[in-house]
């Protein structure tokens, strides 16, 4: 696989051989150098991070990671995923850190770190537009997104549900699983100077034990079928092995992707006979700009959607749908009317995407696309009955 020159510079610094030291000086001269400088300016709560600033902690985590037997025994590909996850796991603290009640806190930093890592890997390092690059990027991003999960599973009222939900990400991101997540989490704890280190390590072990017992430590749990999996995540059943009767009458195809990924072309090639509800088309008809109030656009879209659903007519929903929350609002409506939902996420190479957008009749400003990329949440398997990622 051919990677960008900037990404290859980073790859060459990753210790994939035993007894290899981390070349921090060399890493700091790569495109990550400015990010490291920003991380070094962010202080942490000394009660939980007496080792120092975010960059200091990150270096400690990476050093601990490469000592772990599980890391040493991993394949070269898995070492790359694990090391880059450790290197970027706390970058969200740059934007999330604040003072509350005279204490340094960074609420939501794991999710923010994943968003920032995705933008960095996608745009700056070119990890997009091919299945292999997508797999590498998303495996890293999901590990980062959930890196705070293992030690807190012990507090969950329904740990089984949460574990299955997180583990399901590995159904699409093949380089992600709970085993790697726990490896990263162990390194994260070992890379801290705090009074409760042993307690956190014990919590991680508890998560490993539960995941192994449930049969989803190295692979996602195998439900009876996609419909039964969806029913479980909707909490329509608490029995994970129950085979639910599929009472949906048809399927709504929900597109997800940034502008310029070829959604219209994909629809014409794959579902030419299905009616389509397109927010862009409705805006054109109503002469509403994307920056204007979208109330009328949403109202018209809802009317069209409910008309198709009442008539039990399958259709394509064509919008960017870049966040889980946005997708969830529409999926809830579709499923209330008895439809099954298939999310199809589309992506292409960054430069190609910008080129396609520039050739559109209604060009989306490149700055707007970059802003959307910074907020992009890739669809996960638990969000609907079926989820696909495709390269265009």
Coordinates of C-alpha atoms in Angstrom, one line a residue:
X1 CA 0.0 0.0 0.0
X2 CA 1.3 3.4 -1.0
X3 CA 1.1 6.0 1.8
X4 CA 1.8 9.7 1.7
X5 CA 5.4 10.9 2.4
X6 CA 4.3 12.6 5.6
X7 CA 2.6 9.4 6.9
X8 CA 5.6 7.2 5.9
X9 CA 7.8 9.5 8.0
X10 CA 5.7 8.7 11.0
X11 CA 5.5 5.0 10.2
X12 CA 9.3 4.8 10.1
X13 CA 9.4 6.0 13.8
X14 CA 7.0 3.3 15.1
X15 CA 8.8 0.5 17.0
X16 CA 7.7 -2.7 15.4
X17 CA 10.8 -4.8 16.2
X18 CA 11.6 -6.1 19.7
X19 CA 13.9 -4.0 21.8
X20 CA 13.4 -1.0 19.6
X21 CA 13.4 2.4 21.3
X22 CA 10.9 5.1 20.4
X23 CA 12.6 7.8 18.3
X24 CA 11.0 10.8 19.9
X25 CA 13.4 13.3 18.4
X26 CA 12.6 11.9 14.9
X27 CA 8.9 11.8 15.6
X28 CA 9.0 15.5 16.7
X29 CA 10.4 16.4 13.3
X30 CA 7.4 14.9 11.5
X31 CA 4.1 16.6 10.8
X32 CA 3.1 15.6 14.3
X33 CA 5.6 18.0 15.9
X34 CA 3.3 21.0 16.1
X35 CA 0.6 18.8 17.7
X36 CA 3.1 17.6 20.3
X37 CA 4.0 21.2 21.2
X38 CA 0.3 22.0 21.7
X39 CA 0.0 18.9 23.9
X40 CA 2.9 20.0 26.0
X41 CA 1.1 23.2 26.9
X42 CA -1.9 21.4 28.4
X43 CA -1.6 20.6 32.1
X44 CA -3.4 17.7 33.8
X45 CA -4.9 17.2 37.2
X46 CA -1.9 16.2 39.4
X47 CA -4.1 13.9 41.4
X48 CA -4.5 11.6 38.4
X49 CA -1.6 12.7 36.3
X50 CA 1.4 13.6 38.5
X51 CA 3.7 12.7 35.6
X52 CA 3.0 16.1 34.0
X53 CA 1.4 17.6 30.8
X54 CA -0.5 15.7 28.1
X55 CA 2.6 15.2 25.9
X56 CA 4.6 13.9 28.9
X57 CA 1.7 11.5 29.7
X58 CA 1.5 10.4 26.0
X59 CA 5.2 9.6 25.9
X60 CA 4.9 7.6 29.1
X61 CA 1.9 5.6 27.7
X62 CA 3.8 4.8 24.5
X63 CA 6.9 3.7 26.4
X64 CA 4.7 1.4 28.6
X65 CA 2.9 0.1 25.6
X66 CA 5.9 -1.3 23.8
X67 CA 7.0 -3.1 27.0
X68 CA 3.7 -5.1 27.2
X69 CA 3.9 -8.7 26.1
X70 CA 0.7 -8.4 24.2
X71 CA 2.2 -5.6 22.1
X72 CA 5.4 -7.5 21.5
X73 CA 3.5 -10.5 20.4
X74 CA 1.3 -8.5 18.0
X75 CA 1.7 -8.4 14.2
X76 CA 3.5 -5.5 12.7
X77 CA 0.2 -4.2 11.4
X78 CA -1.4 -4.4 14.8
X79 CA 1.6 -2.7 16.4
X80 CA 1.1 0.3 14.1
X81 CA -2.6 0.5 15.0
X82 CA -1.8 0.3 18.7
X83 CA 1.1 2.7 18.7
X84 CA -0.7 5.4 16.7
X85 CA -3.8 5.0 19.0
X86 CA -1.6 5.5 22.0
X87 CA 0.2 8.5 20.4
X88 CA -3.1 10.3 19.6
X89 CA -5.4 9.0 22.4
X90 CA -5.4 12.3 24.4
X91 CA -5.1 15.0 21.7
X92 CA -8.7 16.0 22.5
X93 CA -7.5 17.4 25.8
X94 CA -6.0 20.3 23.8
X95 CA -9.6 21.5 23.2
X96 CA -11.4 19.9 26.1
X97 CA -9.3 20.8 29.1
X98 CA -10.7 23.4 31.5
X99 CA -10.9 24.4 35.2
X100 CA -14.0 23.3 37.2
X101 CA -14.2 23.7 40.9
X102 CA -10.5 24.6 40.9
X103 CA -9.6 21.3 39.3
X104 CA -8.3 20.5 35.9
X105 CA -10.7 18.4 33.9
X106 CA -11.2 17.3 30.3
X107 CA -14.7 16.1 29.9
X108 CA -15.5 14.2 26.6
X109 CA -11.8 14.2 25.6
X110 CA -11.9 10.6 24.3
X111 CA -14.6 11.4 21.7
X112 CA -12.9 14.6 20.8
X113 CA -9.6 12.9 20.4
X114 CA -11.2 10.4 18.0
X115 CA -12.6 13.3 15.9
X116 CA -9.3 15.1 15.8
X117 CA -7.4 12.0 15.0
X118 CA -9.8 11.2 12.1
X119 CA -9.4 14.7 10.6
X120 CA -5.6 14.5 11.0
X121 CA -5.2 11.0 9.5
X122 CA -7.8 11.7 6.7
X123 CA -6.7 15.1 5.6
X124 CA -3.1 15.6 6.6
X125 CA -1.8 12.0 6.1
X126 CA -4.1 10.9 3.3
X127 CA -5.6 7.8 5.0
X128 CA -8.8 7.8 3.0
X129 CA -10.2 6.7 -0.4
X130 CA -9.2 3.0 -0.2
X131 CA -10.4 0.1 2.0
X132 CA -7.0 -0.5 3.5
X133 CA -6.5 3.2 4.5
X134 CA -10.0 3.4 5.8
X135 CA -9.5 0.3 7.9
X136 CA -6.3 1.5 9.4
X137 CA -7.7 5.0 10.2
X138 CA -11.0 3.8 11.7
X139 CA -9.3 1.0 13.8
X140 CA -7.2 3.7 15.3
X141 CA -10.1 6.1 15.8
X142 CA -12.3 3.6 17.5
X143 CA -9.6 2.6 19.9
X144 CA -9.1 6.3 20.7
X145 CA -12.9 6.9 21.0
X146 CA -13.3 4.0 23.5
X147 CA -10.0 4.1 25.4
X148 CA -11.7 5.3 28.6
X149 CA -14.3 2.5 28.4
X150 CA -12.7 -0.6 30.0
X151 CA -12.1 0.6 33.6
X152 CA -15.6 2.1 33.8
X153 CA -17.5 -1.0 32.7
X154 CA -17.6 -2.1 36.3
X155 CA -20.0 0.8 37.1
X156 CA -22.5 -0.1 34.4
X157 CA -25.9 -1.5 35.3
X158 CA -25.9 -3.5 32.2
X159 CA -22.2 -4.2 31.3
X160 CA -23.1 -6.9 28.7
X161 CA -25.1 -4.4 26.6
X162 CA -22.3 -1.8 26.7
X163 CA -19.6 -4.4 25.8
X164 CA -21.5 -5.8 22.9
X165 CA -22.2 -2.2 21.6
X166 CA -18.5 -1.2 21.7
X167 CA -17.3 -4.6 20.4
X168 CA -19.6 -4.2 17.4
X169 CA -17.3 -1.6 15.9
X170 CA -15.0 -4.5 15.0
X171 CA -17.6 -5.7 12.5
X172 CA -16.6 -2.9 10.1
X173 CA -13.2 -1.7 11.5
X174 CA -11.4 -5.1 11.3
X175 CA -8.3 -3.8 13.2
X176 CA -10.4 -3.0 16.3
X177 CA -11.4 -5.3 19.1
X178 CA -11.7 -5.3 22.8
X179 CA -8.4 -7.1 23.2
X180 CA -6.5 -4.2 21.6
X181 CA -8.7 -1.7 23.5
X182 CA -7.6 -3.3 26.8
X183 CA -4.0 -3.3 25.7
X184 CA -4.2 0.4 25.0
X185 CA -6.1 1.0 28.3
X186 CA -3.4 -0.9 30.3
X187 CA -0.7 1.2 28.7
X188 CA -2.8 4.4 29.5
X189 CA -3.0 3.5 33.2
X190 CA 0.7 2.4 33.4
X191 CA 1.7 5.7 31.9
X192 CA 0.2 7.7 34.7
X193 CA 1.4 8.6 38.2
X194 CA -1.6 8.4 40.4
X195 CA -2.8 6.9 43.7
X196 CA -5.4 4.6 42.1
X197 CA -3.3 2.9 39.4
X198 CA -3.8 -0.6 40.8
X199 CA -7.5 -0.1 41.1
X200 CA -7.7 0.9 37.4
X201 CA -5.6 -2.1 36.3
X202 CA -8.0 -4.4 38.2
X203 CA -11.0 -2.7 36.6
X204 CA -9.4 -3.4 33.2
X205 CA -8.9 -7.0 34.1
X206 CA -12.6 -7.2 35.0
X207 CA -13.5 -5.8 31.5
X208 CA -11.3 -8.5 29.9
X209 CA -12.9 -11.2 32.0
X210 CA -16.4 -10.2 31.1
X211 CA -15.6 -9.8 27.4
X212 CA -14.0 -13.3 27.3
X213 CA -17.0 -14.8 29.1
X214 CA -19.4 -13.2 26.6
X215 CA -17.3 -14.4 23.6
X216 CA -16.5 -10.9 22.2
X217 CA -13.0 -10.2 23.4
X218 CA -11.3 -10.7 20.0
X219 CA -14.3 -10.5 17.7
X220 CA -17.7 -8.9 17.8
X221 CA -20.5 -11.0 19.3
X222 CA -22.3 -13.1 16.7
X223 CA -26.0 -12.4 17.0
X224 CA -28.5 -14.7 15.2
X225 CA -28.9 -12.2 12.4
X226 CA -28.8 -8.5 11.7
X227 CA -32.4 -7.9 12.7
X228 CA -31.9 -9.7 16.0
X229 CA -28.8 -7.6 16.7
X230 CA -30.8 -4.4 16.0
X231 CA -33.6 -5.6 18.3
X232 CA -31.0 -6.2 21.1
X233 CA -29.5 -2.7 20.7
X234 CA -32.9 -1.2 20.7
X235 CA -33.5 -3.1 23.9
X236 CA -36.5 -4.9 22.4
X237 CA -35.0 -8.1 23.9
X238 CA -32.6 -8.8 26.7
X239 CA -31.8 -12.3 25.4
X240 CA -28.8 -11.9 23.2
X241 CA -29.3 -15.3 21.5
X242 CA -32.9 -14.9 20.7
X243 CA -33.7 -15.0 17.0
X244 CA -36.3 -12.3 16.5
X245 CA -38.9 -12.4 13.8
X246 CA -38.2 -9.7 11.2
X247 CA -41.5 -7.8 10.9
X248 CA -40.2 -5.0 8.8
X249 CA -41.9 -4.4 5.5
X250 CA -39.0 -3.0 3.5
X251 CA -35.8 -1.0 3.8
X252 CA -34.9 2.7 3.8
X253 CA -31.4 3.3 2.4
X254 CA -29.7 6.1 4.3
X255 CA -26.7 7.8 2.7
X256 CA -23.9 9.2 4.9
X257 CA -20.8 11.1 3.7
X258 CA -19.1 14.4 3.0
X259 CA -20.0 16.5 0.0
X260 CA -18.2 15.4 -3.1
X261 CA -18.2 11.7 -2.3
X262 CA -20.5 10.9 -5.1
X263 CA -23.8 10.1 -3.3
X264 CA -26.0 11.0 -6.3
X265 CA -23.9 8.9 -8.7
X266 CA -23.9 6.0 -6.2
X267 CA -27.7 6.1 -5.9
X268 CA -28.2 6.2 -9.7
X269 CA -26.0 3.1 -10.1
X270 CA -27.4 1.1 -7.2
X271 CA -31.0 2.2 -6.6
X272 CA -32.1 3.9 -9.8
X273 CA -35.7 2.7 -9.3
X274 CA -36.3 3.9 -5.8
X275 CA -37.7 7.3 -5.0
X276 CA -35.3 9.7 -3.2
X277 CA -35.7 12.3 -0.5
X278 CA -32.8 14.7 -0.9
X279 CA -32.3 17.7 1.4
X280 CA -30.2 19.4 -1.3
X281 CA -33.0 19.1 -3.8
X282 CA -35.5 20.4 -1.4
X283 CA -33.3 23.4 -0.6
X284 CA -33.0 24.1 -4.4
X285 CA -36.8 24.0 -4.8
X286 CA -37.4 26.2 -1.8
X287 CA -34.4 28.5 -2.7
X288 CA -33.0 28.0 0.8
X289 CA -29.2 28.2 1.3
X290 CA -27.4 25.7 3.6
X291 CA -26.6 28.6 6.0
X292 CA -30.3 29.7 6.2
X293 CA -32.8 28.4 8.7
X294 CA -33.6 24.8 7.7
X295 CA -37.0 24.6 9.3
X296 CA -39.0 24.6 6.0
X297 CA -36.5 22.1 4.4
X298 CA -36.9 19.7 7.3
X299 CA -40.7 20.1 7.3
X300 CA -41.0 19.2 3.6
X301 CA -38.6 16.3 4.0
X302 CA -40.6 14.9 6.9
X303 CA -43.8 15.2 4.9
X304 CA -42.2 13.2 2.0
X305 CA -40.7 10.7 4.3
X306 CA -43.9 10.0 6.2
X307 CA -45.8 9.7 2.9
X308 CA -43.5 6.9 1.7
X309 CA -43.5 5.2 5.1
X310 CA -47.3 5.2 5.4
X311 CA -47.5 3.6 1.9
X312 CA -44.7 1.1 2.9
X313 CA -42.6 2.4 0.0
X314 CA -38.9 1.8 0.2
X315 CA -36.8 5.0 -0.6
X316 CA -33.4 6.5 -0.5
X317 CA -32.6 9.2 2.1
X318 CA -29.9 11.4 0.6
X319 CA -28.1 13.7 3.0
X320 CA -24.7 14.1 4.6
X321 CA -25.7 12.6 8.0
X322 CA -22.2 13.0 9.4
X323 CA -23.1 12.5 13.1
X324 CA -24.6 9.7 15.0
X325 CA -27.2 12.0 16.6
X326 CA -28.4 13.3 13.2
X327 CA -28.7 9.8 11.8
X328 CA -30.5 8.6 14.9
X329 CA -33.3 11.2 14.7
X330 CA -34.2 10.1 11.2
X331 CA -33.7 6.4 11.8
X332 CA -36.1 6.6 14.8
X333 CA -38.8 7.9 12.5
X334 CA -38.1 5.3 9.8
X335 CA -38.3 2.4 12.3
X336 CA -41.4 3.8 14.1
X337 CA -43.2 3.1 10.8
X338 CA -41.9 -0.4 10.6
X339 CA -39.1 0.0 8.1
X340 CA -35.6 -1.5 8.3
X341 CA -32.7 0.8 7.8
X342 CA -29.5 0.4 5.9
X343 CA -26.8 3.1 6.4
X344 CA -24.3 3.4 3.5
X345 CA -21.3 5.5 4.3
X346 CA -19.3 6.8 1.3
X347 CA -15.8 8.2 1.1
X348 CA -13.2 9.0 -1.5
X349 CA -9.7 10.5 -1.6
X350 CA -9.5 13.9 -0.1
X351 CA -8.2 15.7 -3.2
X352 CA -10.6 13.8 -5.5
X353 CA -13.5 14.8 -3.2
X354 CA -12.5 18.5 -3.4
X355 CA -12.2 18.2 -7.2
X356 CA -15.7 16.6 -7.5
X357 CA -17.2 19.3 -5.3
X358 CA -15.5 22.1 -7.3
X359 CA -17.2 20.6 -10.5
X360 CA -20.7 20.6 -8.9
X361 CA -23.3 23.1 -9.9
X362 CA -23.8 24.1 -6.3
X363 CA -20.3 24.2 -4.8
X364 CA -19.9 23.7 -1.1
X365 CA -17.1 26.0 0.2
X366 CA -13.9 24.0 1.0
X367 CA -13.8 25.5 4.4
X368 CA -17.3 24.1 5.1
X369 CA -16.2 20.6 4.0
X370 CA -13.2 20.8 6.3
X371 CA -15.5 21.9 9.2
X372 CA -17.7 18.9 8.4
X373 CA -14.8 16.5 8.4
X374 CA -13.8 17.8 11.9
X375 CA -17.3 16.7 13.1
X376 CA -17.5 13.4 11.1
X377 CA -18.6 10.3 13.1
X378 CA -18.4 7.2 11.0
X379 CA -21.6 5.0 11.2
X380 CA -21.3 2.1 13.6
X381 CA -23.0 -1.3 13.4
X382 CA -25.3 -0.7 16.4
X383 CA -26.9 2.3 14.7
X384 CA -29.2 0.4 12.4
X385 CA -30.1 -3.0 11.1
X386 CA -27.3 -2.9 8.4
X387 CA -24.3 -0.6 8.0
X388 CA -21.9 -0.5 5.1
X389 CA -18.8 1.5 4.3
X390 CA -18.0 2.0 0.6
X391 CA -15.2 3.7 -1.4
X392 CA -16.3 5.7 -4.4

